[in-house]
PDB file of C-alpha atoms and ligand atoms in Angstrom:
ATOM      1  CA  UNK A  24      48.455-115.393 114.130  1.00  0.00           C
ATOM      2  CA  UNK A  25      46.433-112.640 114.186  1.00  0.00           C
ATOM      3  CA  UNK A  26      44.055-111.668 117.665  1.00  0.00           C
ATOM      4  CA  UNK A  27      40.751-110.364 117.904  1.00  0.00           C
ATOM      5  CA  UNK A  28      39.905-108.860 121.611  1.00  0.00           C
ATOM      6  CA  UNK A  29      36.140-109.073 122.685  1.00  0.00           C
ATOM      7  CA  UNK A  30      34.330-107.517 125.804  1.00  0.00           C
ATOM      8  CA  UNK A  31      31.600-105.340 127.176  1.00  0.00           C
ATOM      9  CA  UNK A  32      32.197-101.301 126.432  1.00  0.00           C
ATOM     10  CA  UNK A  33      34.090-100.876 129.746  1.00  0.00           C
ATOM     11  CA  UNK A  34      36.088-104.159 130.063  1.00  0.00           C
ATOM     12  CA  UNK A  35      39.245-102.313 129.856  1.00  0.00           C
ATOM     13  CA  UNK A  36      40.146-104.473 126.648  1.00  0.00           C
ATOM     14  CA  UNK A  37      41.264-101.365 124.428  1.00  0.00           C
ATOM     15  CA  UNK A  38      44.115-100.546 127.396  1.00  0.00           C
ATOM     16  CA  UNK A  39      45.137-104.278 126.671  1.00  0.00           C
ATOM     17  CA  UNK A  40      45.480-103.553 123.192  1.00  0.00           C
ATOM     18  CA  UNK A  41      47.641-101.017 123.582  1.00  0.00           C
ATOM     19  CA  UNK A  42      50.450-102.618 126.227  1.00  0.00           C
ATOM     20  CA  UNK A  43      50.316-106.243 124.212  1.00  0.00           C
ATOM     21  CA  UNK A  44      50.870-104.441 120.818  1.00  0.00           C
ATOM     22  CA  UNK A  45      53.922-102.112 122.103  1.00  0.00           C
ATOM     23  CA  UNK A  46      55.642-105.078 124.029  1.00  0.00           C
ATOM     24  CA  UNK A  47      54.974-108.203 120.776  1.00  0.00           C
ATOM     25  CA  UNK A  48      54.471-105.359 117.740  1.00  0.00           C
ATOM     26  CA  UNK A  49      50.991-105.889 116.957  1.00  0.00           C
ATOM     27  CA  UNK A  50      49.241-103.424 114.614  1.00  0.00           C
ATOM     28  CA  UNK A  51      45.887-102.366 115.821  1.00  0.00           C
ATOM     29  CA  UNK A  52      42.577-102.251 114.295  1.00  0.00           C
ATOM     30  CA  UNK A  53      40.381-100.372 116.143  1.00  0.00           C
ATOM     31  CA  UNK A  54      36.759-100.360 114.883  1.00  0.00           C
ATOM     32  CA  UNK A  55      35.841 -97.398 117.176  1.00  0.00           C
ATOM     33  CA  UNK A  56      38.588 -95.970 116.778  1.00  0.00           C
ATOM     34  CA  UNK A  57      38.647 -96.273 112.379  1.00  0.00           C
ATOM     35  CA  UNK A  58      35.111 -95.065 112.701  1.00  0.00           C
ATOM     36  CA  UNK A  59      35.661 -91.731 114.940  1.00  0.00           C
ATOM     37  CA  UNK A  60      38.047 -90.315 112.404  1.00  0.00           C
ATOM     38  CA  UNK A  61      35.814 -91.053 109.721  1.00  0.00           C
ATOM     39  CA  UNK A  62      33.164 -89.210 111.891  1.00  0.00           C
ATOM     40  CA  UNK A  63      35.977 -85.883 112.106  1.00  0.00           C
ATOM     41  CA  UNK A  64      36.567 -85.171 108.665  1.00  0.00           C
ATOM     42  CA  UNK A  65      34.550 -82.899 106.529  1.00  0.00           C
ATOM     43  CA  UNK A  66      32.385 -85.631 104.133  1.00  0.00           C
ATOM     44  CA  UNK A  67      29.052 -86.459 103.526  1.00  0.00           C
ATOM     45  CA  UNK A  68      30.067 -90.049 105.093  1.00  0.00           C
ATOM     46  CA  UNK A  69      31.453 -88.910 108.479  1.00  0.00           C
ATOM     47  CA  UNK A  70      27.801 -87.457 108.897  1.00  0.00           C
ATOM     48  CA  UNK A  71      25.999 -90.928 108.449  1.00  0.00           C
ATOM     49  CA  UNK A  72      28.998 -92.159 110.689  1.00  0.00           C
ATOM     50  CA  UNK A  73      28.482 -89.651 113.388  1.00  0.00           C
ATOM     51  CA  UNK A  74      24.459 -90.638 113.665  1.00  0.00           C
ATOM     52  CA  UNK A  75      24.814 -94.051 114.324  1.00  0.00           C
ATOM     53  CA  UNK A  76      27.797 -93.780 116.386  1.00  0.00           C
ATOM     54  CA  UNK A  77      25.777 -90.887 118.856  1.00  0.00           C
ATOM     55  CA  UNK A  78      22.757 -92.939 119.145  1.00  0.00           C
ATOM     56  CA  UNK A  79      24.982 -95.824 119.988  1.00  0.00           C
ATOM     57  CA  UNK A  80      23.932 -97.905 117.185  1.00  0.00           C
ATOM     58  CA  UNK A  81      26.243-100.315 114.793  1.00  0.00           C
ATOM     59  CA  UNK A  82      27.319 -98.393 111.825  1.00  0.00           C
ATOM     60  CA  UNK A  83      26.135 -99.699 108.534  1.00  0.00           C
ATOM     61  CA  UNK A  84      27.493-103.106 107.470  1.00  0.00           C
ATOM     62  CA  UNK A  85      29.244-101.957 104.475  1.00  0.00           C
ATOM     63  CA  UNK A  86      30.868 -98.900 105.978  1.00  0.00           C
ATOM     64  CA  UNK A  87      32.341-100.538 108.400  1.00  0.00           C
ATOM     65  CA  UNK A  88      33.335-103.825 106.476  1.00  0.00           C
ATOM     66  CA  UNK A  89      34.722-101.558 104.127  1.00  0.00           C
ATOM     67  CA  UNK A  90      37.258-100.156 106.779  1.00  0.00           C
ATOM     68  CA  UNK A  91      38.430-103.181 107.839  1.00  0.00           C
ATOM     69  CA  UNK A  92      39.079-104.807 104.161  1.00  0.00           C
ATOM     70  CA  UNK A  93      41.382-102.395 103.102  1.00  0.00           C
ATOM     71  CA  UNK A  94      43.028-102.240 106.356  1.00  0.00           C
ATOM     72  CA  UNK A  95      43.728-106.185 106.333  1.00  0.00           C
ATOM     73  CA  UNK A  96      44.596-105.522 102.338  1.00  0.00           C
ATOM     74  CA  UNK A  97      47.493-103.189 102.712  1.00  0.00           C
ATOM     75  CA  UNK A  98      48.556-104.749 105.551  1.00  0.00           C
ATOM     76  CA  UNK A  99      51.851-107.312 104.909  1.00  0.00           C
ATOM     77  CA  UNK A 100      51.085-111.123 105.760  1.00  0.00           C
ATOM     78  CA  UNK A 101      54.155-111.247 108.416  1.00  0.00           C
ATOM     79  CA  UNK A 102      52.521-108.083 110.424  1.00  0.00           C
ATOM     80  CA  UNK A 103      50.490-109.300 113.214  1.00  0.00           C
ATOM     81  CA  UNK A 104      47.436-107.600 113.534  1.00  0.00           C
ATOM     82  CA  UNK A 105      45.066-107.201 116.397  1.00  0.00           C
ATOM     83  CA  UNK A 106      41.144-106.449 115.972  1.00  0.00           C
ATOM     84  CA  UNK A 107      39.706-104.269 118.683  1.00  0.00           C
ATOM     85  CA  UNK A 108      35.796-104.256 118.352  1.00  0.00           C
ATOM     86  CA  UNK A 109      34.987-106.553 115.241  1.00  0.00           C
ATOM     87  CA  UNK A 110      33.027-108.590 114.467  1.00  0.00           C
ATOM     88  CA  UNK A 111      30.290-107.390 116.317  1.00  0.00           C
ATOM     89  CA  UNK A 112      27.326-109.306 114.658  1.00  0.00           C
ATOM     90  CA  UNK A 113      26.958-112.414 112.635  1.00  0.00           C
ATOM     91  CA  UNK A 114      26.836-110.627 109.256  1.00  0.00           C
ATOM     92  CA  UNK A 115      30.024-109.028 109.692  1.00  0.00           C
ATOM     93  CA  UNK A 116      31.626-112.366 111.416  1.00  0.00           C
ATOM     94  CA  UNK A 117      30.633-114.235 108.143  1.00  0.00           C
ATOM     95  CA  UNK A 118      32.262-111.420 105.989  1.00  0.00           C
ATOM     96  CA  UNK A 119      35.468-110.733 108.502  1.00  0.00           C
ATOM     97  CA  UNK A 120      35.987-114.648 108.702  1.00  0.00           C
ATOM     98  CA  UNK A 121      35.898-114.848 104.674  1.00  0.00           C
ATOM     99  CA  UNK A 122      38.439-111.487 104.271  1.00  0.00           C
ATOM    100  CA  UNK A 123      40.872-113.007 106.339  1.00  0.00           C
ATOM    101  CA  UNK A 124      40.705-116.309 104.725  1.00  0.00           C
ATOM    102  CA  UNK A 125      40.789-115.080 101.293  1.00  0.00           C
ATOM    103  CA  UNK A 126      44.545-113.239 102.817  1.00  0.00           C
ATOM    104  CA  UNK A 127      45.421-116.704 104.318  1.00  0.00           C
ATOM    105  CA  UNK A 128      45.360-115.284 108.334  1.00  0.00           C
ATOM    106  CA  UNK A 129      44.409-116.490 111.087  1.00  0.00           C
ATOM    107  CA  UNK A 130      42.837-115.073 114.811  1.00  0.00           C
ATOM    108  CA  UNK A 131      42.713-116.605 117.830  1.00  0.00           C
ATOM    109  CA  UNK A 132      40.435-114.381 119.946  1.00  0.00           C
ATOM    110  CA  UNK A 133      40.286-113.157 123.514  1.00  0.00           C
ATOM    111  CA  UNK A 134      37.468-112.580 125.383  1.00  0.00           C
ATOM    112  CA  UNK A 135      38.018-109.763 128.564  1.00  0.00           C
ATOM    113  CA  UNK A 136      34.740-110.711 130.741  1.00  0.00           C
ATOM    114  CA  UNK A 137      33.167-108.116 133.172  1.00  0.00           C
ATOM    115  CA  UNK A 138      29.540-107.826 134.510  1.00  0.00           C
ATOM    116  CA  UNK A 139      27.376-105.039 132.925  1.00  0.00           C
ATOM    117  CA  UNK A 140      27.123-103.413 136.410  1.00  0.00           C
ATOM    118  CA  UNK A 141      30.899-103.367 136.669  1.00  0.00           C
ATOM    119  CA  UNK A 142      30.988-101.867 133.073  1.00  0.00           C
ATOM    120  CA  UNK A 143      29.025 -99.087 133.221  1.00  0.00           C
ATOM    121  CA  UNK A 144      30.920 -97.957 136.405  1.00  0.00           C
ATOM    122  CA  UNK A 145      33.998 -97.888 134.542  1.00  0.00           C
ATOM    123  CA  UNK A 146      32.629 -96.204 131.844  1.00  0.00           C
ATOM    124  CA  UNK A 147      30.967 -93.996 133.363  1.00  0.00           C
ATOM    125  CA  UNK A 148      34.340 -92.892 134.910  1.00  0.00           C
ATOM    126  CA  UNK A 149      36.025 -92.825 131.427  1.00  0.00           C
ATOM    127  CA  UNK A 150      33.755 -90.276 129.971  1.00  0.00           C
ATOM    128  CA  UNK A 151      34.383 -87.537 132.828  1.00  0.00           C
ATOM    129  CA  UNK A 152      38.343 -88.563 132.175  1.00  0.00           C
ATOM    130  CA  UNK A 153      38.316 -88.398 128.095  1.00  0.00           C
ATOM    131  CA  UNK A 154      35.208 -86.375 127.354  1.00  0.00           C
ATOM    132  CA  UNK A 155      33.711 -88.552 125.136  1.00  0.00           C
ATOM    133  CA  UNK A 156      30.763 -87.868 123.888  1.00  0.00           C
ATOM    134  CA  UNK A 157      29.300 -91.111 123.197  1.00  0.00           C
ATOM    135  CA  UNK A 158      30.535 -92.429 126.898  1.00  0.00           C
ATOM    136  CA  UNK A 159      28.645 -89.472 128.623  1.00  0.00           C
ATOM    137  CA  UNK A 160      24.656 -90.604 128.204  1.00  0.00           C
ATOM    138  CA  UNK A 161      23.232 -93.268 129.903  1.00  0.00           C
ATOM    139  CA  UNK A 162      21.099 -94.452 127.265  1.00  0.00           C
ATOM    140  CA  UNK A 163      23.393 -94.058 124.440  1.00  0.00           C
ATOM    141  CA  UNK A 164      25.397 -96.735 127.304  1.00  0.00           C
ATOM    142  CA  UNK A 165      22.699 -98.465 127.779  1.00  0.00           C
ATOM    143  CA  UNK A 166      22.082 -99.524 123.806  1.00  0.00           C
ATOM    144  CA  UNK A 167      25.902 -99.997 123.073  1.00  0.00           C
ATOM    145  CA  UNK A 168      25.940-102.880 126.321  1.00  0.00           C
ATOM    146  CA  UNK A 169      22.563-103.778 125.118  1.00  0.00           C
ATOM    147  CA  UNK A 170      23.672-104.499 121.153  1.00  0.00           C
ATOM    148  CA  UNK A 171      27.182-106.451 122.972  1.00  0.00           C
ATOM    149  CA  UNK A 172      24.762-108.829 124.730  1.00  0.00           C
ATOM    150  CA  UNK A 173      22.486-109.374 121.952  1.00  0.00           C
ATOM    151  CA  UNK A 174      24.409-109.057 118.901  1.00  0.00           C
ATOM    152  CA  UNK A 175      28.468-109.807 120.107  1.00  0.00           C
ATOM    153  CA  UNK A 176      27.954-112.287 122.167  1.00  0.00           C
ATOM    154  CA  UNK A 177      26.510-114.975 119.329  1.00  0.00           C
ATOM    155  CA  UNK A 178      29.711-114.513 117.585  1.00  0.00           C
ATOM    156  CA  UNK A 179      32.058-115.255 120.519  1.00  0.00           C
ATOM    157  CA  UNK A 180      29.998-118.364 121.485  1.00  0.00           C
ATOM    158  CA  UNK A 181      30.493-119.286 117.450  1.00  0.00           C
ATOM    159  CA  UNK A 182      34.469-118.569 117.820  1.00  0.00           C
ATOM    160  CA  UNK A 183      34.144-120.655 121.378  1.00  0.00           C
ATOM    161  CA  UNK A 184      32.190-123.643 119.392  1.00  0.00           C
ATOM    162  CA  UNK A 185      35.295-123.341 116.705  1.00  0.00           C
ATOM    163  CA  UNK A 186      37.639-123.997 119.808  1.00  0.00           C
ATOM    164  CA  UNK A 187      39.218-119.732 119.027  1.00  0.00           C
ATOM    165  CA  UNK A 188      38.826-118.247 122.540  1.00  0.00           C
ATOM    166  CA  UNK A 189      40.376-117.579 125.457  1.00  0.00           C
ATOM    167  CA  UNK A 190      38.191-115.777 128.173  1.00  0.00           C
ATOM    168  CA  UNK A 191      39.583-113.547 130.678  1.00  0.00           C
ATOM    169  CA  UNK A 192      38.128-112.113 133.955  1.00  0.00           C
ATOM    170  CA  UNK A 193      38.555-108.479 133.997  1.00  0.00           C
ATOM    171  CA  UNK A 194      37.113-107.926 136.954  1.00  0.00           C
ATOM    172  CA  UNK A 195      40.570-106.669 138.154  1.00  0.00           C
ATOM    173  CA  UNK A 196      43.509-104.613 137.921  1.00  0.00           C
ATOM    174  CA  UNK A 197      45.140-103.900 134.723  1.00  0.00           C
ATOM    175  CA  UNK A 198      48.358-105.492 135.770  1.00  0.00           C
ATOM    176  CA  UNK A 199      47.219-108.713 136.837  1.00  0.00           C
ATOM    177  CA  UNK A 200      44.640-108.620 133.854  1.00  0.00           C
ATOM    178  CA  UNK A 201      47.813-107.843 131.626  1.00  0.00           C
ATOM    179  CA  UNK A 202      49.918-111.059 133.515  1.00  0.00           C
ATOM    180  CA  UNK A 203      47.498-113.284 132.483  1.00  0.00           C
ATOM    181  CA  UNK A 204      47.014-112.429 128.634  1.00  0.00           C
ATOM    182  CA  UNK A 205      50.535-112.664 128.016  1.00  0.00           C
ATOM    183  CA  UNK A 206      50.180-116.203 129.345  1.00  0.00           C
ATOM    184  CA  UNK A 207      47.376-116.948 127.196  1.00  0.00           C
ATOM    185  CA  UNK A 208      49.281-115.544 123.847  1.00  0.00           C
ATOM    186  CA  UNK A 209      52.816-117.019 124.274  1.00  0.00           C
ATOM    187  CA  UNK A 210      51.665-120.493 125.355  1.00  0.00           C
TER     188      UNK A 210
HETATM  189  P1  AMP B 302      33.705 -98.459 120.544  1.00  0.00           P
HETATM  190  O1  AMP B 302      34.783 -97.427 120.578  1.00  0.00           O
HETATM  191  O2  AMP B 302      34.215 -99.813 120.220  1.00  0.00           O
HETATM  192  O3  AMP B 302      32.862 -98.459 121.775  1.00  0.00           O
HETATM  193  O4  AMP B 302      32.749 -98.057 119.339  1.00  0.00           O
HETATM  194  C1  AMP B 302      32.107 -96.806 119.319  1.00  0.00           C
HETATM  195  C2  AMP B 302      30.984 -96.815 118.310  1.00  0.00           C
HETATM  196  O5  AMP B 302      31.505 -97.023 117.003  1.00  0.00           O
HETATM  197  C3  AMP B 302      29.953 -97.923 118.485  1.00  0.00           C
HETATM  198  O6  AMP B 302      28.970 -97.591 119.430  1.00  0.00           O
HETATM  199  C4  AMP B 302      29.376 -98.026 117.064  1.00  0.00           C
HETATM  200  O7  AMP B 302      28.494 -96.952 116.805  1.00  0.00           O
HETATM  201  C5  AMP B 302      30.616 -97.815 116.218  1.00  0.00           C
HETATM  202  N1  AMP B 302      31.299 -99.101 115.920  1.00  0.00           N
HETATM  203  C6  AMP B 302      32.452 -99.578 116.455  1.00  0.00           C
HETATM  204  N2  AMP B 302      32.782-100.777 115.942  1.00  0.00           N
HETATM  205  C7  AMP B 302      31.804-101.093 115.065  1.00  0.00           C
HETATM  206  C8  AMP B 302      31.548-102.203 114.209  1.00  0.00           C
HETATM  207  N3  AMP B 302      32.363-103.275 114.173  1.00  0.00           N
HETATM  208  N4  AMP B 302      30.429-102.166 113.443  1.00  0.00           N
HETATM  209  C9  AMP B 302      29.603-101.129 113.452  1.00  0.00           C
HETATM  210  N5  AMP B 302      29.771-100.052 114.243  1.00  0.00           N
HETATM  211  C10 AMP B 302      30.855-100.019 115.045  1.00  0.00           C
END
């Protein structure tokens, strides 16, 4: 079974990824992640990559569906794969839930919850400590937090209507945050 993490830029959900994917051998697909080496190489692409991703705005639909096909597609069926940061809106849920059905996997997701106020604290904190660009302007913040709340959060309350998520309060430390999703996946 595959997992798809949600949460609020800031929820501390990519450091999850990480530690559950060492310690069960999950291979992660991070959107942001998939996206900001596109953005570094030298291609007419990575420069309509790098203007959506500076203004804080979704990349374009097929870019980024793109990505994540051919990342499922060369993937084995018996590797587990974890989604960090898709879906983000219902477009790409509708496509996302149709690629993984055509390979015959299935997600359970996992959503890390944490109060915008909390959030941009944290990430406010992250920029100084990885010097991300993107992380460093308030309003480029602001409109990532504001497309999560508008956009994200239909498609977890559609994967919470399907009976797919978990939520968990990360409104805490790491470890105990950590403790609690490894209950949630081995149960
Ligand atoms: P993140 O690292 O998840 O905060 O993503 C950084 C930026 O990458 C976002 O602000 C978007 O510009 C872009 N991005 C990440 N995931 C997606 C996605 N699923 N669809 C479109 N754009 C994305």
């Amino acid at each position: 079974m595959d997992l798809v993490f949600f949460g609020i830029q800031g929820s501390g959900k990519g450091t999850q990824a990480k530690r559950l994917a060492q310690e069960f051998g999950y291979d992660i697909f991070e959107a942001g992640g998939e996206l900001r080496k596109i953005a570094a190489t030298d291609t007419p692409l990575a420069e309509k990559v790098k203007r959506f991703m500076h203004a804080g705005n979704l990349v374009p639909h097929e870019i980024i569906m793109q990505v994540v096909k051919e990342a499922i597609l060369k993937r084995s069926p018996s590797t587990k794969i974890l989604f960090d940061g898709i879906p983000r809106d219902a477009d790409q849920m509708r496509d996302f839930d149709q690629i993984l059905k055509d390979a015959k996997r299935d997600v359970r997701c996992i959503e890390f919850t944490l109060s915008k106020e909390e959030a941009t604290k944290r990430i406010l904190g992250r920029a100084k400590a990885e010097g991300r660009a993107d992380d460093a302007n308030l309003e480029v913040i602001q409109r990532r937090m504001d497309t999560f709340l508008t956009k994200t959060r239909p498609v977890i309350e559609e994967y919470r209507k399907q009976g797919k998520l978990t939520e968990i309060d990360a409104d805490r430390g790491v470890e105990e945050i950590y403790g609690e999703l490894k209950t949630v996946i081995t149960k």
